[in-house]
């Protein structure tokens, strides 16, 4: 059984993430979406909220599981007997960081490969940060995140 891990912050999940999850779920038997819990970062959504949004928006994909992780990604990957890490590549600006991460992880364990999926061009500008910035100033986010996520973002910004 070929298990892959798609790691990220997902604060919150965007349509770009969902596109990568859907496509990656077709190339592995099981895809584990690893949601980073990093005490040094202050995300908009708690890890529980991010997991819930991911679960709801991927519920139609039977081979996708959502789990939190902290610490090193490579340890999380090994704990789940996964053999590959999936990352989306949006543009050349992503490349340097992604290459460094892939090479570091390869160095830590050469039995685990990182595979990049070229982001669908319609999402090449899209990130969770863009969604949060738009929402902060009342911009339209409904084309960029699933409807349930848009609701959660607006709900969150009402609290500030
Ligand atoms: O969605 P993001 O924020 O671009 O995801 C980044 C993530 C979670 C994949 C990356 O920060 C990560 O793997 N963090 C875990 C710590 C780790 O393993 N670092 C070593 C690899 S450079």
XYZ file of N, CA and C and ligand atoms in Angstrom:
502
model
N 0.854 -1.202 0.000
C 0.000 0.000 0.000
C 0.885 1.245 0.000
N 0.652 2.122 -0.987
C 1.465 3.320 -1.131
C 0.809 4.479 -0.352
N 1.524 4.925 0.701
C 0.964 6.002 1.532
C 1.763 7.277 1.298
N 1.054 8.385 1.077
C 1.700 9.689 0.900
C 1.254 10.656 1.979
N 2.106 11.632 2.250
C 1.756 12.676 3.219
C 1.786 14.023 2.507
N 0.731 14.788 2.666
C 0.686 16.164 2.154
C 0.693 17.081 3.379
N 1.846 17.655 3.699
C 1.934 18.462 4.917
C 1.689 19.951 4.646
N 1.270 20.656 5.673
C 1.106 22.101 5.515
C 0.514 22.716 6.759
N 0.340 24.035 6.687
C -0.262 24.755 7.813
C -1.786 24.808 7.659
N -2.252 24.935 6.420
C -3.687 24.933 6.106
C -4.469 25.898 7.013
N -4.021 27.150 7.011
C -4.616 28.151 7.936
C -5.288 29.279 7.154
N -6.380 29.037 6.429
C -7.157 27.811 6.309
C -6.876 27.121 4.978
N -7.522 25.968 4.788
C -7.450 25.274 3.488
C -8.038 26.182 2.409
N -7.369 26.205 1.241
C -7.858 26.982 0.083
C -8.262 26.014 -1.030
N -8.839 26.574 -2.089
C -9.176 25.736 -3.256
C -7.905 25.172 -3.897
N -6.795 25.882 -3.766
C -5.515 25.390 -4.291
C -5.076 24.139 -3.538
N -5.181 24.166 -2.211
C -4.855 22.972 -1.409
C -5.767 21.802 -1.804
N -7.040 22.117 -1.937
C -8.023 21.070 -2.242
C -7.717 20.419 -3.589
N -7.267 21.225 -4.537
C -6.893 20.705 -5.860
C -5.704 19.734 -5.721
N -4.715 20.126 -4.927
C -3.538 19.251 -4.735
C -3.962 17.965 -4.007
N -4.802 18.098 -2.983
C -5.257 16.914 -2.235
C -5.986 15.948 -3.170
N -6.878 16.493 -3.990
C -7.669 15.648 -4.900
C -6.750 14.908 -5.870
N -5.822 15.658 -6.468
C -4.938 15.026 -7.460
C -3.992 14.021 -6.801
N -3.469 14.376 -5.618
C -2.546 13.460 -4.926
C -3.280 12.192 -4.488
N -4.558 12.331 -4.157
C -5.323 11.145 -3.699
C -5.476 10.119 -4.820
N -5.275 10.566 -6.076
C -5.374 9.639 -7.208
C -4.060 8.885 -7.470
N -2.967 9.363 -6.858
C -1.684 8.701 -7.166
C -1.135 7.861 -6.013
N -1.806 7.918 -4.871
C -1.403 7.045 -3.759
C -2.625 6.245 -3.302
N -2.374 5.184 -2.549
C -3.509 4.415 -2.028
C -4.156 5.155 -0.860
N -3.291 5.793 -0.058
C -3.820 6.573 1.064
C -3.033 7.872 1.160
N -3.760 8.967 1.316
C -3.102 10.271 1.478
C -3.410 10.797 2.878
N -2.344 11.086 3.624
C -2.525 11.668 4.955
C -2.185 13.148 4.854
N -3.155 13.972 5.157
C -2.900 15.411 5.169
C -2.392 15.742 6.575
N -1.156 16.190 6.666
C -0.531 16.480 7.961
C -0.631 17.965 8.258
N -1.316 18.287 9.347
C -1.556 19.689 9.700
C -0.559 20.095 10.782
N 0.306 21.031 10.440
C 1.374 21.399 11.380
C 0.835 22.160 12.584
N 1.222 21.648 13.750
C 0.911 22.326 15.007
C 2.223 22.897 15.504
N 2.381 24.201 15.333
C 3.663 24.817 15.671
C 3.457 25.874 16.750
N 3.898 25.575 17.981
C 3.660 26.506 19.086
C 4.313 27.867 18.871
N 5.320 27.925 17.958
C 5.982 29.207 17.708
C 5.192 30.123 16.761
N 4.228 29.537 16.051
C 3.425 30.327 15.112
C 2.082 30.647 15.745
N 1.481 31.777 15.331
C 0.159 32.100 15.845
C -0.840 32.059 14.688
N -1.380 30.880 14.429
C -2.306 30.778 13.293
C -3.645 31.445 13.607
N -4.392 31.754 12.551
C -5.736 32.317 12.742
C -6.653 31.251 13.344
N -6.513 30.022 12.835
C -7.365 28.920 13.285
C -6.553 27.940 14.138
N -7.184 27.415 15.173
C -6.518 26.388 15.992
C -6.326 25.141 15.141
N -5.472 24.240 15.596
C -5.242 23.019 14.824
C -6.539 22.207 14.714
N -7.351 22.236 15.765
C -8.631 21.498 15.723
C -9.556 22.092 14.659
N -9.583 23.429 14.587
C -10.448 24.078 13.588
C -9.951 23.787 12.166
N -8.628 23.810 11.991
C -8.071 23.544 10.656
C -8.368 22.110 10.230
N -8.248 21.186 11.196
C -8.536 19.776 10.904
C -10.011 19.594 10.529
N -10.875 20.245 11.278
C -12.315 20.107 11.012
C -12.653 20.613 9.600
N -12.089 21.772 9.232
C -12.362 22.316 7.884
C -11.839 21.360 6.812
N -10.663 20.788 7.053
C -10.098 19.829 6.095
C -10.966 18.573 6.000
N -11.447 18.103 7.156
C -12.260 16.879 7.155
C -13.548 17.097 6.363
N -14.189 18.227 6.617
C -15.466 18.499 5.942
C -15.262 18.633 4.432
N -14.199 19.333 4.038
C -14.024 19.624 2.608
C -13.408 18.458 1.822
N -12.915 17.441 2.538
C -12.354 16.280 1.819
C -13.175 15.009 2.088
N -14.365 15.186 2.676
C -15.142 14.005 3.095
C -15.550 13.131 1.904
N -15.527 13.699 0.691
C -15.903 12.920 -0.507
C -14.716 12.092 -1.034
N -13.544 12.230 -0.406
C -12.350 11.508 -0.881
C -12.032 10.387 0.128
N -12.442 9.152 -0.186
C -12.381 8.082 0.833
C -10.972 7.704 1.273
N -9.948 7.976 0.451
C -8.596 7.547 0.847
C -7.774 8.694 1.451
N -8.468 9.756 1.877
C -7.763 10.894 2.488
C -8.050 10.929 3.985
N -6.946 11.024 4.768
C -7.072 11.120 6.235
C -6.436 12.422 6.676
N -6.946 13.007 7.724
C -6.398 14.280 8.203
C -5.825 14.057 9.604
N -4.592 14.508 9.822
C -3.983 14.338 11.152
C -3.091 15.520 11.485
N -3.008 15.839 12.765
C -2.100 16.898 13.210
C -0.703 16.314 13.372
N 0.314 17.164 13.204
C 1.654 16.727 13.579
C 2.437 17.905 14.140
N 3.439 17.559 14.948
C 4.359 18.594 15.435
C 5.749 17.977 15.333
N 6.747 18.821 15.429
C 8.113 18.296 15.296
C 8.478 18.130 13.838
N 9.366 17.163 13.572
C 9.876 17.005 12.217
C 8.883 16.257 11.322
N 8.720 16.785 10.127
C 7.844 16.145 9.142
C 8.297 14.714 8.844
N 9.602 14.532 8.721
C 10.108 13.216 8.324
C 9.731 12.147 9.366
N 9.690 12.535 10.645
C 9.287 11.585 11.695
C 7.814 11.202 11.542
N 6.997 12.207 11.242
C 5.561 11.970 11.029
C 5.352 11.025 9.840
N 6.117 11.267 8.775
C 6.013 10.447 7.557
C 6.385 8.993 7.884
N 7.475 8.835 8.635
C 7.939 7.476 8.969
C 6.956 6.756 9.903
N 6.419 7.512 10.872
C 5.452 6.914 11.815
C 4.263 6.298 11.075
N 3.929 6.882 9.914
C 2.757 6.399 9.167
C 3.138 5.458 8.022
N 4.409 5.056 7.998
C 4.892 4.164 6.923
C 4.648 4.741 5.532
N 4.682 6.055 5.441
C 4.489 6.689 4.129
C 5.801 6.656 3.364
N 5.698 6.714 2.036
C 6.914 6.654 1.221
C 7.131 7.937 0.435
N 6.126 8.810 0.450
C 6.371 10.080 -0.235
C 5.670 11.257 0.416
N 6.295 12.407 0.166
C 5.780 13.688 0.647
C 5.305 14.431 -0.594
N 4.101 14.960 -0.527
C 3.561 15.711 -1.663
C 3.557 17.195 -1.318
N 4.016 18.023 -2.256
C 3.920 19.472 -2.083
C 3.448 20.080 -3.403
N 2.714 21.168 -3.316
C 2.289 21.878 -4.516
C 3.313 22.960 -4.834
N 3.568 23.158 -6.124
C 4.481 24.240 -6.547
C 3.669 25.237 -7.350
N 3.582 26.470 -6.821
C 2.748 27.469 -7.502
C 3.530 28.255 -8.539
N 4.709 28.683 -8.152
C 5.476 29.576 -9.027
C 6.936 29.454 -8.638
N 7.781 30.130 -9.403
C 9.229 30.049 -9.170
C 9.580 30.544 -7.758
N 8.764 31.451 -7.230
C 9.019 31.990 -5.884
C 8.929 30.898 -4.811
N 8.165 29.855 -5.076
C 8.069 28.738 -4.120
C 9.307 27.855 -4.170
N 10.013 27.919 -5.304
C 10.965 26.862 -5.620
C 12.116 26.728 -4.620
N 12.709 27.875 -4.268
C 13.908 27.826 -3.421
C 13.611 27.152 -2.062
N 12.521 27.602 -1.451
C 12.107 27.060 -0.155
C 11.756 25.569 -0.275
N 11.015 25.251 -1.324
C 10.574 23.861 -1.499
C 11.760 22.936 -1.773
N 12.710 23.434 -2.582
C 13.889 22.619 -2.898
C 14.696 22.355 -1.629
N 14.876 23.405 -0.833
C 15.628 23.273 0.423
C 14.952 22.258 1.354
N 13.625 22.356 1.435
C 12.892 21.450 2.311
C 13.006 20.006 1.791
N 12.833 19.834 0.482
C 12.898 18.489 -0.107
C 14.292 17.886 0.083
N 15.320 18.710 -0.110
C 16.690 18.187 0.019
C 17.027 17.874 1.474
N 16.514 18.703 2.383
C 16.739 18.431 3.813
C 16.084 17.102 4.187
N 14.827 16.950 3.756
C 14.107 15.721 4.100
C 14.754 14.497 3.450
N 15.275 14.667 2.236
C 15.954 13.556 1.559
C 17.210 13.167 2.329
N 17.906 14.208 2.810
C 19.115 13.981 3.588
C 18.800 13.228 4.885
N 17.667 13.578 5.494
C 17.283 12.935 6.754
C 16.858 11.482 6.523
N 16.219 11.227 5.368
C 15.816 9.854 5.042
C 15.676 9.687 3.526
N 16.714 9.121 2.898
C 16.679 8.990 1.432
C 15.687 7.950 0.907
N 15.003 7.241 1.812
C 13.992 6.288 1.321
C 12.651 6.996 1.075
N 12.566 8.244 1.499
C 11.309 8.989 1.335
C 11.500 10.090 0.297
N 10.668 10.056 -0.744
C 10.797 11.024 -1.833
C 9.801 12.164 -1.659
N 10.194 13.342 -2.106
C 9.237 14.455 -2.199
C 8.798 14.578 -3.652
N 7.501 14.665 -3.852
C 6.928 14.791 -5.196
C 6.190 16.128 -5.264
N 6.466 16.894 -6.331
C 5.803 18.196 -6.484
C 4.696 18.104 -7.516
N 3.541 18.654 -7.171
C 2.472 18.779 -8.164
C 2.405 20.242 -8.580
N 2.467 20.479 -9.883
C 2.363 21.858 -10.379
C 0.933 22.326 -10.134
N 0.810 23.403 -9.391
C -0.518 23.915 -9.060
C -1.281 24.277 -10.328
N -2.546 23.971 -10.319
C -3.431 24.399 -11.395
C -3.267 25.925 -11.559
N -3.088 26.368 -12.803
C -2.738 27.776 -13.051
C -3.774 28.744 -12.462
N -5.004 28.288 -12.349
C -6.028 29.184 -11.800
C -5.810 29.486 -10.309
N -4.941 28.685 -9.666
C -4.661 28.923 -8.241
C -3.216 29.364 -7.991
N -2.514 29.774 -9.052
C -1.067 29.994 -8.900
C -0.732 31.191 -7.999
N -1.669 32.066 -7.781
C -1.453 33.246 -6.926
C -1.986 33.017 -5.511
N -2.686 31.914 -5.327
C -3.519 31.749 -4.127
C -2.755 31.162 -2.946
N -2.979 31.735 -1.771
C -2.398 31.177 -0.545
C -3.354 31.481 0.608
N -3.145 30.798 1.715
C -3.960 31.077 2.907
C -3.746 32.522 3.349
N -2.516 33.023 3.190
C -2.226 34.407 3.614
C -3.023 35.404 2.788
N -3.117 35.157 1.467
C -3.894 36.059 0.600
C -5.358 36.061 1.058
N -5.888 34.875 1.356
C -7.288 34.769 1.788
C -7.501 35.572 3.078
N -6.561 35.437 4.027
C -6.720 36.135 5.310
C -6.611 37.636 5.135
N -5.687 38.061 4.247
C -5.524 39.498 4.034
C -6.766 40.092 3.368
N -7.298 39.375 2.376
C -8.523 39.851 1.719
C -9.649 39.975 2.747
N -9.811 38.928 3.543
C -10.921 38.900 4.501
C -10.782 40.013 5.547
N -9.558 40.264 5.940
C -9.306 41.297 6.950
C -9.837 42.663 6.502
N -9.780 42.888 5.181
C -10.231 44.184 4.662
C -11.566 44.066 3.919
N -12.286 42.978 4.202
C -13.628 42.824 3.641
C -13.655 42.432 2.175
N -12.541 41.940 1.632
C -12.487 41.527 0.219
C -13.227 40.219 -0.032
N -13.482 39.949 -1.305
C -14.253 38.771 -1.695
C -13.353 37.519 -1.652
N -13.698 36.537 -0.830
C -12.858 35.325 -0.731
C -13.568 34.091 -1.279
N -14.821 34.270 -1.673
C -15.658 33.114 -1.996
C -15.171 32.305 -3.206
N -14.369 32.927 -4.079
C -13.828 32.162 -5.214
C -12.570 31.373 -4.834
N -12.054 31.616 -3.646
C -10.734 31.085 -3.297
C -10.749 29.953 -2.271
N -11.848 29.848 -1.544
C -11.954 28.797 -0.513
C -13.321 28.126 -0.642
N -13.455 26.876 -0.177
C -14.774 26.237 -0.195
C -15.768 27.059 0.654
N -17.074 27.016 0.315
C -18.075 27.849 1.012
C -18.026 27.725 2.542
N -17.869 26.513 3.048
C -17.859 26.312 4.502
C -16.652 27.013 5.147
N -15.552 27.045 4.401
C -14.337 27.692 4.916
C -14.527 29.219 4.906
N -15.157 29.721 3.852
C -15.433 31.170 3.792
C -16.263 31.570 5.016
N -17.270 30.761 5.339
C -18.113 31.045 6.522
C -17.262 31.105 7.790
N -16.347 30.128 7.926
C -15.492 30.079 9.139
C -14.568 31.292 9.191
N -14.054 31.720 8.028
C -13.152 32.880 8.004
C -13.926 34.130 8.437
N -15.117 34.311 7.855
C -15.900 35.508 8.221
C -16.263 35.477 9.703
N -16.610 34.301 10.201
C -16.962 34.149 11.616
C -15.776 34.554 12.490
N -14.579 34.111 12.086
C -13.362 34.398 12.852
C -13.094 35.907 12.875
N -13.235 36.557 11.712
C -12.926 37.993 11.659
C -13.962 38.833 12.411
N -15.175 38.283 12.585
C -16.203 38.984 13.380
C -15.753 39.098 14.829
N -14.946 38.110 15.268
C -14.518 38.070 16.678
C -13.470 39.125 17.007
N -12.837 39.712 15.957
C -11.768 40.690 16.244
C -12.314 42.114 16.370
O 1.846 25.202 4.482
P 3.282 25.487 4.808
O 3.361 26.437 5.987
O 4.069 25.955 3.616
O 3.926 24.068 5.284
C 5.262 24.014 5.736
C 5.587 22.657 6.381
C 4.564 22.312 7.452
C 5.526 21.581 5.321
C 7.022 22.748 6.953
O 7.122 23.886 7.748
C 7.409 21.538 7.798
O 7.593 20.456 7.285
N 7.544 21.740 9.123
C 7.936 20.685 10.044
C 9.362 20.872 10.551
C 10.374 20.150 9.675
O 10.272 18.969 9.423
N 11.391 20.886 9.207
C 12.473 20.302 8.432
C 12.259 20.359 6.938
S 12.946 21.836 6.311
